[in-house]
């Protein structure tokens, strides 16, 4: 009996089976009820769900547009900051170049000034040395004249055999002797130079 009860539903199911294309086409009452349910769902979706979706989409669109506007503004600010940075960098480079040129010019002026001072100091030292040498030469010449004069007078007195004590005569003899000595020395020096 259990087997007969199990077989009964299978027979009922077999009697209501459709064949061929009828398997894919539902019954007319299924189509109507499905359309009613679909229409209710569409109305609910159109009245309640779709406006909420639209609000969410509008908010997202506004956020995206706001984000794009902010991004564009930030990009413009970044471009302006970059341009300002490049301008400041160019100004700093120009200032550094100007400072370097001024320092170079100052250095050149200082070197020229120091060379001028060194040349002036060297000329002054040479002039002082020439004066000192000339003064020492004159002092030596005066001293030598006095000593040579005394020696020449004594020698001439011994040779001549008379006294040359007279100062005027003595001075003339010494001057003539020294002039002859200088003339001989000048002639010797000019011959050596040639």
PDB file of C-alpha atoms in Angstrom:
ATOM      1  CA  UNK A   1       0.000   0.000   0.000  1.00  0.00           C
ATOM      2  CA  UNK A   2       2.830   2.363   0.606  1.00  0.00           C
ATOM      3  CA  UNK A   3       4.030   1.719  -2.888  1.00  0.00           C
ATOM      4  CA  UNK A   4       0.555   2.436  -4.252  1.00  0.00           C
ATOM      5  CA  UNK A   5       0.383   5.752  -2.384  1.00  0.00           C
ATOM      6  CA  UNK A   6       3.763   6.788  -3.697  1.00  0.00           C
ATOM      7  CA  UNK A   7       2.750   5.916  -7.212  1.00  0.00           C
ATOM      8  CA  UNK A   8      -0.420   8.051  -7.102  1.00  0.00           C
ATOM      9  CA  UNK A   9       1.341  11.442  -7.045  1.00  0.00           C
ATOM     10  CA  UNK A  10       3.589  10.358  -9.863  1.00  0.00           C
ATOM     11  CA  UNK A  11       0.552   9.461 -11.959  1.00  0.00           C
ATOM     12  CA  UNK A  12      -1.059  12.857 -11.211  1.00  0.00           C
ATOM     13  CA  UNK A  13       2.117  14.622 -12.136  1.00  0.00           C
ATOM     14  CA  UNK A  14       2.334  12.595 -15.330  1.00  0.00           C
ATOM     15  CA  UNK A  15      -1.217  13.505 -16.339  1.00  0.00           C
ATOM     16  CA  UNK A  16      -0.548  17.312 -16.055  1.00  0.00           C
ATOM     17  CA  UNK A  17       2.680  17.257 -18.031  1.00  0.00           C
ATOM     18  CA  UNK A  18       2.936  19.257 -21.196  1.00  0.00           C
ATOM     19  CA  UNK A  19       4.869  18.298 -24.201  1.00  0.00           C
ATOM     20  CA  UNK A  20       7.087  20.185 -26.668  1.00  0.00           C
ATOM     21  CA  UNK A  21       6.910  24.017 -26.731  1.00  0.00           C
ATOM     22  CA  UNK A  22       4.136  24.022 -24.142  1.00  0.00           C
ATOM     23  CA  UNK A  23       6.835  23.351 -21.568  1.00  0.00           C
ATOM     24  CA  UNK A  24       8.169  26.905 -22.061  1.00  0.00           C
ATOM     25  CA  UNK A  25       4.863  28.810 -22.182  1.00  0.00           C
ATOM     26  CA  UNK A  26       3.171  29.259 -18.802  1.00  0.00           C
ATOM     27  CA  UNK A  27      -0.549  29.054 -18.274  1.00  0.00           C
ATOM     28  CA  UNK A  28      -2.691  32.225 -18.769  1.00  0.00           C
ATOM     29  CA  UNK A  29      -3.488  32.623 -15.081  1.00  0.00           C
ATOM     30  CA  UNK A  30       0.255  32.445 -14.247  1.00  0.00           C
ATOM     31  CA  UNK A  31       0.933  35.232 -16.736  1.00  0.00           C
ATOM     32  CA  UNK A  32      -1.841  37.449 -15.265  1.00  0.00           C
ATOM     33  CA  UNK A  33      -0.804  36.956 -11.636  1.00  0.00           C
ATOM     34  CA  UNK A  34       2.837  37.419 -12.530  1.00  0.00           C
ATOM     35  CA  UNK A  35       1.935  40.665 -14.353  1.00  0.00           C
ATOM     36  CA  UNK A  36      -0.040  41.923 -11.344  1.00  0.00           C
ATOM     37  CA  UNK A  37       2.823  41.157  -8.979  1.00  0.00           C
ATOM     38  CA  UNK A  38       5.285  42.721 -11.395  1.00  0.00           C
ATOM     39  CA  UNK A  39       3.133  45.836 -11.679  1.00  0.00           C
ATOM     40  CA  UNK A  40       2.943  46.170  -7.877  1.00  0.00           C
ATOM     41  CA  UNK A  41       6.679  45.734  -7.560  1.00  0.00           C
ATOM     42  CA  UNK A  42       7.268  48.263 -10.393  1.00  0.00           C
ATOM     43  CA  UNK A  43       4.989  50.843  -8.741  1.00  0.00           C
ATOM     44  CA  UNK A  44       6.691  50.367  -5.358  1.00  0.00           C
ATOM     45  CA  UNK A  45      10.100  50.495  -7.025  1.00  0.00           C
ATOM     46  CA  UNK A  46       9.160  53.608  -9.030  1.00  0.00           C
ATOM     47  CA  UNK A  47       7.614  55.477  -6.072  1.00  0.00           C
ATOM     48  CA  UNK A  48       9.983  54.529  -3.228  1.00  0.00           C
ATOM     49  CA  UNK A  49      13.172  52.840  -4.351  1.00  0.00           C
ATOM     50  CA  UNK A  50      13.966  54.745  -7.556  1.00  0.00           C
ATOM     51  CA  UNK A  51      13.826  58.227  -5.882  1.00  0.00           C
ATOM     52  CA  UNK A  52      16.189  56.998  -3.165  1.00  0.00           C
ATOM     53  CA  UNK A  53      18.537  55.620  -5.808  1.00  0.00           C
ATOM     54  CA  UNK A  54      18.271  58.897  -7.672  1.00  0.00           C
ATOM     55  CA  UNK A  55      19.113  60.843  -4.481  1.00  0.00           C
ATOM     56  CA  UNK A  56      22.105  58.582  -3.822  1.00  0.00           C
ATOM     57  CA  UNK A  57      23.258  58.915  -7.438  1.00  0.00           C
ATOM     58  CA  UNK A  58      22.796  62.704  -7.330  1.00  0.00           C
ATOM     59  CA  UNK A  59      24.814  62.888  -4.099  1.00  0.00           C
ATOM     60  CA  UNK A  60      27.559  60.776  -5.622  1.00  0.00           C
ATOM     61  CA  UNK A  61      27.525  62.901  -8.750  1.00  0.00           C
ATOM     62  CA  UNK A  62      27.737  66.043  -6.634  1.00  0.00           C
ATOM     63  CA  UNK A  63      30.578  64.554  -4.575  1.00  0.00           C
ATOM     64  CA  UNK A  64      32.424  63.486  -7.705  1.00  0.00           C
ATOM     65  CA  UNK A  65      31.910  66.889  -9.335  1.00  0.00           C
ATOM     66  CA  UNK A  66      32.945  68.606  -6.091  1.00  0.00           C
ATOM     67  CA  UNK A  67      35.988  66.361  -5.880  1.00  0.00           C
ATOM     68  CA  UNK A  68      36.861  67.136  -9.474  1.00  0.00           C
ATOM     69  CA  UNK A  69      36.426  70.855  -8.804  1.00  0.00           C
ATOM     70  CA  UNK A  70      38.599  70.581  -5.709  1.00  0.00           C
ATOM     71  CA  UNK A  71      41.160  68.586  -7.670  1.00  0.00           C
ATOM     72  CA  UNK A  72      41.158  71.199 -10.448  1.00  0.00           C
ATOM     73  CA  UNK A  73      41.471  73.991  -7.882  1.00  0.00           C
ATOM     74  CA  UNK A  74      44.283  72.136  -6.105  1.00  0.00           C
ATOM     75  CA  UNK A  75      45.974  71.539  -9.436  1.00  0.00           C
ATOM     76  CA  UNK A  76      45.673  75.244 -10.310  1.00  0.00           C
ATOM     77  CA  UNK A  77      47.062  76.193  -6.894  1.00  0.00           C
ATOM     78  CA  UNK A  78      49.890  73.703  -7.329  1.00  0.00           C
ATOM     79  CA  UNK A  79      50.633  75.112 -10.783  1.00  0.00           C
ATOM     80  CA  UNK A  80      50.602  78.656  -9.357  1.00  0.00           C
ATOM     81  CA  UNK A  81      52.857  77.582  -6.490  1.00  0.00           C
ATOM     82  CA  UNK A  82      55.188  75.858  -8.949  1.00  0.00           C
ATOM     83  CA  UNK A  83      55.302  78.966 -11.139  1.00  0.00           C
ATOM     84  CA  UNK A  84      56.023  81.116  -8.069  1.00  0.00           C
ATOM     85  CA  UNK A  85      58.712  78.652  -6.980  1.00  0.00           C
ATOM     86  CA  UNK A  86      60.316  78.798 -10.434  1.00  0.00           C
ATOM     87  CA  UNK A  87      60.166  82.590 -10.361  1.00  0.00           C
ATOM     88  CA  UNK A  88      61.741  82.728  -6.902  1.00  0.00           C
ATOM     89  CA  UNK A  89      64.373  80.223  -7.985  1.00  0.00           C
ATOM     90  CA  UNK A  90      65.180  82.336 -11.043  1.00  0.00           C
ATOM     91  CA  UNK A  91      65.358  85.466  -8.868  1.00  0.00           C
ATOM     92  CA  UNK A  92      67.614  83.669  -6.376  1.00  0.00           C
ATOM     93  CA  UNK A  93      69.879  82.488  -9.180  1.00  0.00           C
ATOM     94  CA  UNK A  94      70.015  86.004 -10.631  1.00  0.00           C
ATOM     95  CA  UNK A  95      70.766  87.435  -7.183  1.00  0.00           C
ATOM     96  CA  UNK A  96      73.469  84.812  -6.594  1.00  0.00           C
ATOM     97  CA  UNK A  97      74.990  85.562  -9.989  1.00  0.00           C
ATOM     98  CA  UNK A  98      74.890  89.295  -9.274  1.00  0.00           C
ATOM     99  CA  UNK A  99      76.469  88.769  -5.844  1.00  0.00           C
ATOM    100  CA  UNK A 100      79.136  86.521  -7.367  1.00  0.00           C
ATOM    101  CA  UNK A 101      79.924  89.141 -10.024  1.00  0.00           C
ATOM    102  CA  UNK A 102      80.046  91.903  -7.399  1.00  0.00           C
ATOM    103  CA  UNK A 103      82.372  89.790  -5.250  1.00  0.00           C
ATOM    104  CA  UNK A 104      84.557  89.067  -8.272  1.00  0.00           C
ATOM    105  CA  UNK A 105      84.661  92.776  -9.148  1.00  0.00           C
ATOM    106  CA  UNK A 106      85.427  93.669  -5.527  1.00  0.00           C
ATOM    107  CA  UNK A 107      88.157  91.040  -5.438  1.00  0.00           C
ATOM    108  CA  UNK A 108      89.664  92.405  -8.642  1.00  0.00           C
ATOM    109  CA  UNK A 109      89.482  95.964  -7.265  1.00  0.00           C
ATOM    110  CA  UNK A 110      91.082  94.868  -3.985  1.00  0.00           C
ATOM    111  CA  UNK A 111      93.853  93.009  -5.822  1.00  0.00           C
ATOM    112  CA  UNK A 112      94.453  96.035  -8.058  1.00  0.00           C
ATOM    113  CA  UNK A 113      94.482  98.340  -5.030  1.00  0.00           C
ATOM    114  CA  UNK A 114      96.880  96.067  -3.176  1.00  0.00           C
ATOM    115  CA  UNK A 115      99.144  95.868  -6.252  1.00  0.00           C
ATOM    116  CA  UNK A 116      99.089  99.660  -6.524  1.00  0.00           C
ATOM    117  CA  UNK A 117      99.905 100.037  -2.835  1.00  0.00           C
ATOM    118  CA  UNK A 118     102.630  97.401  -3.092  1.00  0.00           C
ATOM    119  CA  UNK A 119     104.122  99.157  -6.131  1.00  0.00           C
ATOM    120  CA  UNK A 120     103.954 102.508  -4.345  1.00  0.00           C
ATOM    121  CA  UNK A 121     105.530 100.997  -1.233  1.00  0.00           C
ATOM    122  CA  UNK A 122     108.230  99.334  -3.336  1.00  0.00           C
ATOM    123  CA  UNK A 123     108.898 102.626  -5.145  1.00  0.00           C
ATOM    124  CA  UNK A 124     109.045 104.443  -1.811  1.00  0.00           C
ATOM    125  CA  UNK A 125     111.444 101.847  -0.386  1.00  0.00           C
ATOM    126  CA  UNK A 126     113.617 102.018  -3.504  1.00  0.00           C
ATOM    127  CA  UNK A 127     113.584 105.826  -3.370  1.00  0.00           C
ATOM    128  CA  UNK A 128     114.488 105.763   0.330  1.00  0.00           C
ATOM    129  CA  UNK A 129     117.253 103.263  -0.383  1.00  0.00           C
ATOM    130  CA  UNK A 130     118.590 105.464  -3.225  1.00  0.00           C
ATOM    131  CA  UNK A 131     118.535 108.506  -0.958  1.00  0.00           C
ATOM    132  CA  UNK A 132     120.239 106.606   1.814  1.00  0.00           C
ATOM    133  CA  UNK A 133     122.859 105.247  -0.599  1.00  0.00           C
ATOM    134  CA  UNK A 134     123.397 108.729  -2.021  1.00  0.00           C
ATOM    135  CA  UNK A 135     123.690 110.199   1.475  1.00  0.00           C
ATOM    136  CA  UNK A 136     126.145 107.474   2.495  1.00  0.00           C
ATOM    137  CA  UNK A 137     128.089 107.968  -0.748  1.00  0.00           C
ATOM    138  CA  UNK A 138     128.281 111.708  -0.143  1.00  0.00           C
ATOM    139  CA  UNK A 139     129.248 111.117   3.461  1.00  0.00           C
ATOM    140  CA  UNK A 140     131.886 108.625   2.343  1.00  0.00           C
ATOM    141  CA  UNK A 141     133.092 111.073  -0.330  1.00  0.00           C
ATOM    142  CA  UNK A 142     133.390 113.891   2.231  1.00  0.00           C
ATOM    143  CA  UNK A 143     135.150 111.614   4.668  1.00  0.00           C
ATOM    144  CA  UNK A 144     137.376 110.261   1.917  1.00  0.00           C
ATOM    145  CA  UNK A 145     138.156 113.789   0.717  1.00  0.00           C
ATOM    146  CA  UNK A 146     139.186 114.789   4.179  1.00  0.00           C
ATOM    147  CA  UNK A 147     141.403 111.739   4.646  1.00  0.00           C
ATOM    148  CA  UNK A 148     142.770 111.768   1.098  1.00  0.00           C
ATOM    149  CA  UNK A 149     143.357 115.484   1.379  1.00  0.00           C
ATOM    150  CA  UNK A 150     145.356 115.039   4.539  1.00  0.00           C
ATOM    151  CA  UNK A 151     147.326 112.141   3.087  1.00  0.00           C
ATOM    152  CA  UNK A 152     147.843 113.933  -0.239  1.00  0.00           C
ATOM    153  CA  UNK A 153     149.048 117.045   1.535  1.00  0.00           C
ATOM    154  CA  UNK A 154     151.499 115.099   3.624  1.00  0.00           C
ATOM    155  CA  UNK A 155     152.701 113.162   0.586  1.00  0.00           C
ATOM    156  CA  UNK A 156     153.000 116.304  -1.543  1.00  0.00           C
ATOM    157  CA  UNK A 157     154.857 118.041   1.267  1.00  0.00           C
ATOM    158  CA  UNK A 158     157.316 115.210   1.437  1.00  0.00           C
ATOM    159  CA  UNK A 159     157.750 115.114  -2.339  1.00  0.00           C
ATOM    160  CA  UNK A 160     157.993 118.846  -2.912  1.00  0.00           C
ATOM    161  CA  UNK A 161     159.945 119.372   0.189  1.00  0.00           C
ATOM    162  CA  UNK A 162     158.054 122.347   1.384  1.00  0.00           C
ATOM    163  CA  UNK A 163     155.138 122.681   3.687  1.00  0.00           C
ATOM    164  CA  UNK A 164     151.610 122.857   2.289  1.00  0.00           C
ATOM    165  CA  UNK A 165     150.060 123.983   5.462  1.00  0.00           C
ATOM    166  CA  UNK A 166     148.138 126.739   3.794  1.00  0.00           C
ATOM    167  CA  UNK A 167     144.515 125.543   3.741  1.00  0.00           C
ATOM    168  CA  UNK A 168     143.565 127.240   0.452  1.00  0.00           C
ATOM    169  CA  UNK A 169     146.487 125.722  -1.356  1.00  0.00           C
ATOM    170  CA  UNK A 170     145.849 122.429   0.331  1.00  0.00           C
ATOM    171  CA  UNK A 171     142.183 122.459  -0.729  1.00  0.00           C
ATOM    172  CA  UNK A 172     143.073 123.233  -4.371  1.00  0.00           C
ATOM    173  CA  UNK A 173     145.572 120.414  -4.534  1.00  0.00           C
ATOM    174  CA  UNK A 174     143.130 117.917  -3.002  1.00  0.00           C
ATOM    175  CA  UNK A 175     140.276 118.973  -5.302  1.00  0.00           C
ATOM    176  CA  UNK A 176     142.437 118.734  -8.403  1.00  0.00           C
ATOM    177  CA  UNK A 177     143.689 115.314  -7.341  1.00  0.00           C
ATOM    178  CA  UNK A 178     140.181 113.980  -6.659  1.00  0.00           C
ATOM    179  CA  UNK A 179     138.837 115.437  -9.944  1.00  0.00           C
ATOM    180  CA  UNK A 180     141.587 113.692 -11.855  1.00  0.00           C
ATOM    181  CA  UNK A 181     140.852 110.479  -9.958  1.00  0.00           C
ATOM    182  CA  UNK A 182     137.113 110.688 -10.768  1.00  0.00           C
ATOM    183  CA  UNK A 183     137.827 111.426 -14.432  1.00  0.00           C
ATOM    184  CA  UNK A 184     140.068 108.382 -14.657  1.00  0.00           C
ATOM    185  CA  UNK A 185     137.403 106.257 -12.990  1.00  0.00           C
ATOM    186  CA  UNK A 186     134.646 107.531 -15.363  1.00  0.00           C
ATOM    187  CA  UNK A 187     136.756 106.837 -18.418  1.00  0.00           C
ATOM    188  CA  UNK A 188     137.498 103.317 -17.187  1.00  0.00           C
ATOM    189  CA  UNK A 189     133.806 102.629 -16.495  1.00  0.00           C
ATOM    190  CA  UNK A 190     132.665 103.898 -19.925  1.00  0.00           C
ATOM    191  CA  UNK A 191     135.306 101.792 -21.680  1.00  0.00           C
ATOM    192  CA  UNK A 192     134.135  98.681 -19.774  1.00  0.00           C
ATOM    193  CA  UNK A 193     130.472  99.334 -20.675  1.00  0.00           C
ATOM    194  CA  UNK A 194     131.257  99.519 -24.402  1.00  0.00           C
TER     195      UNK A 194
END
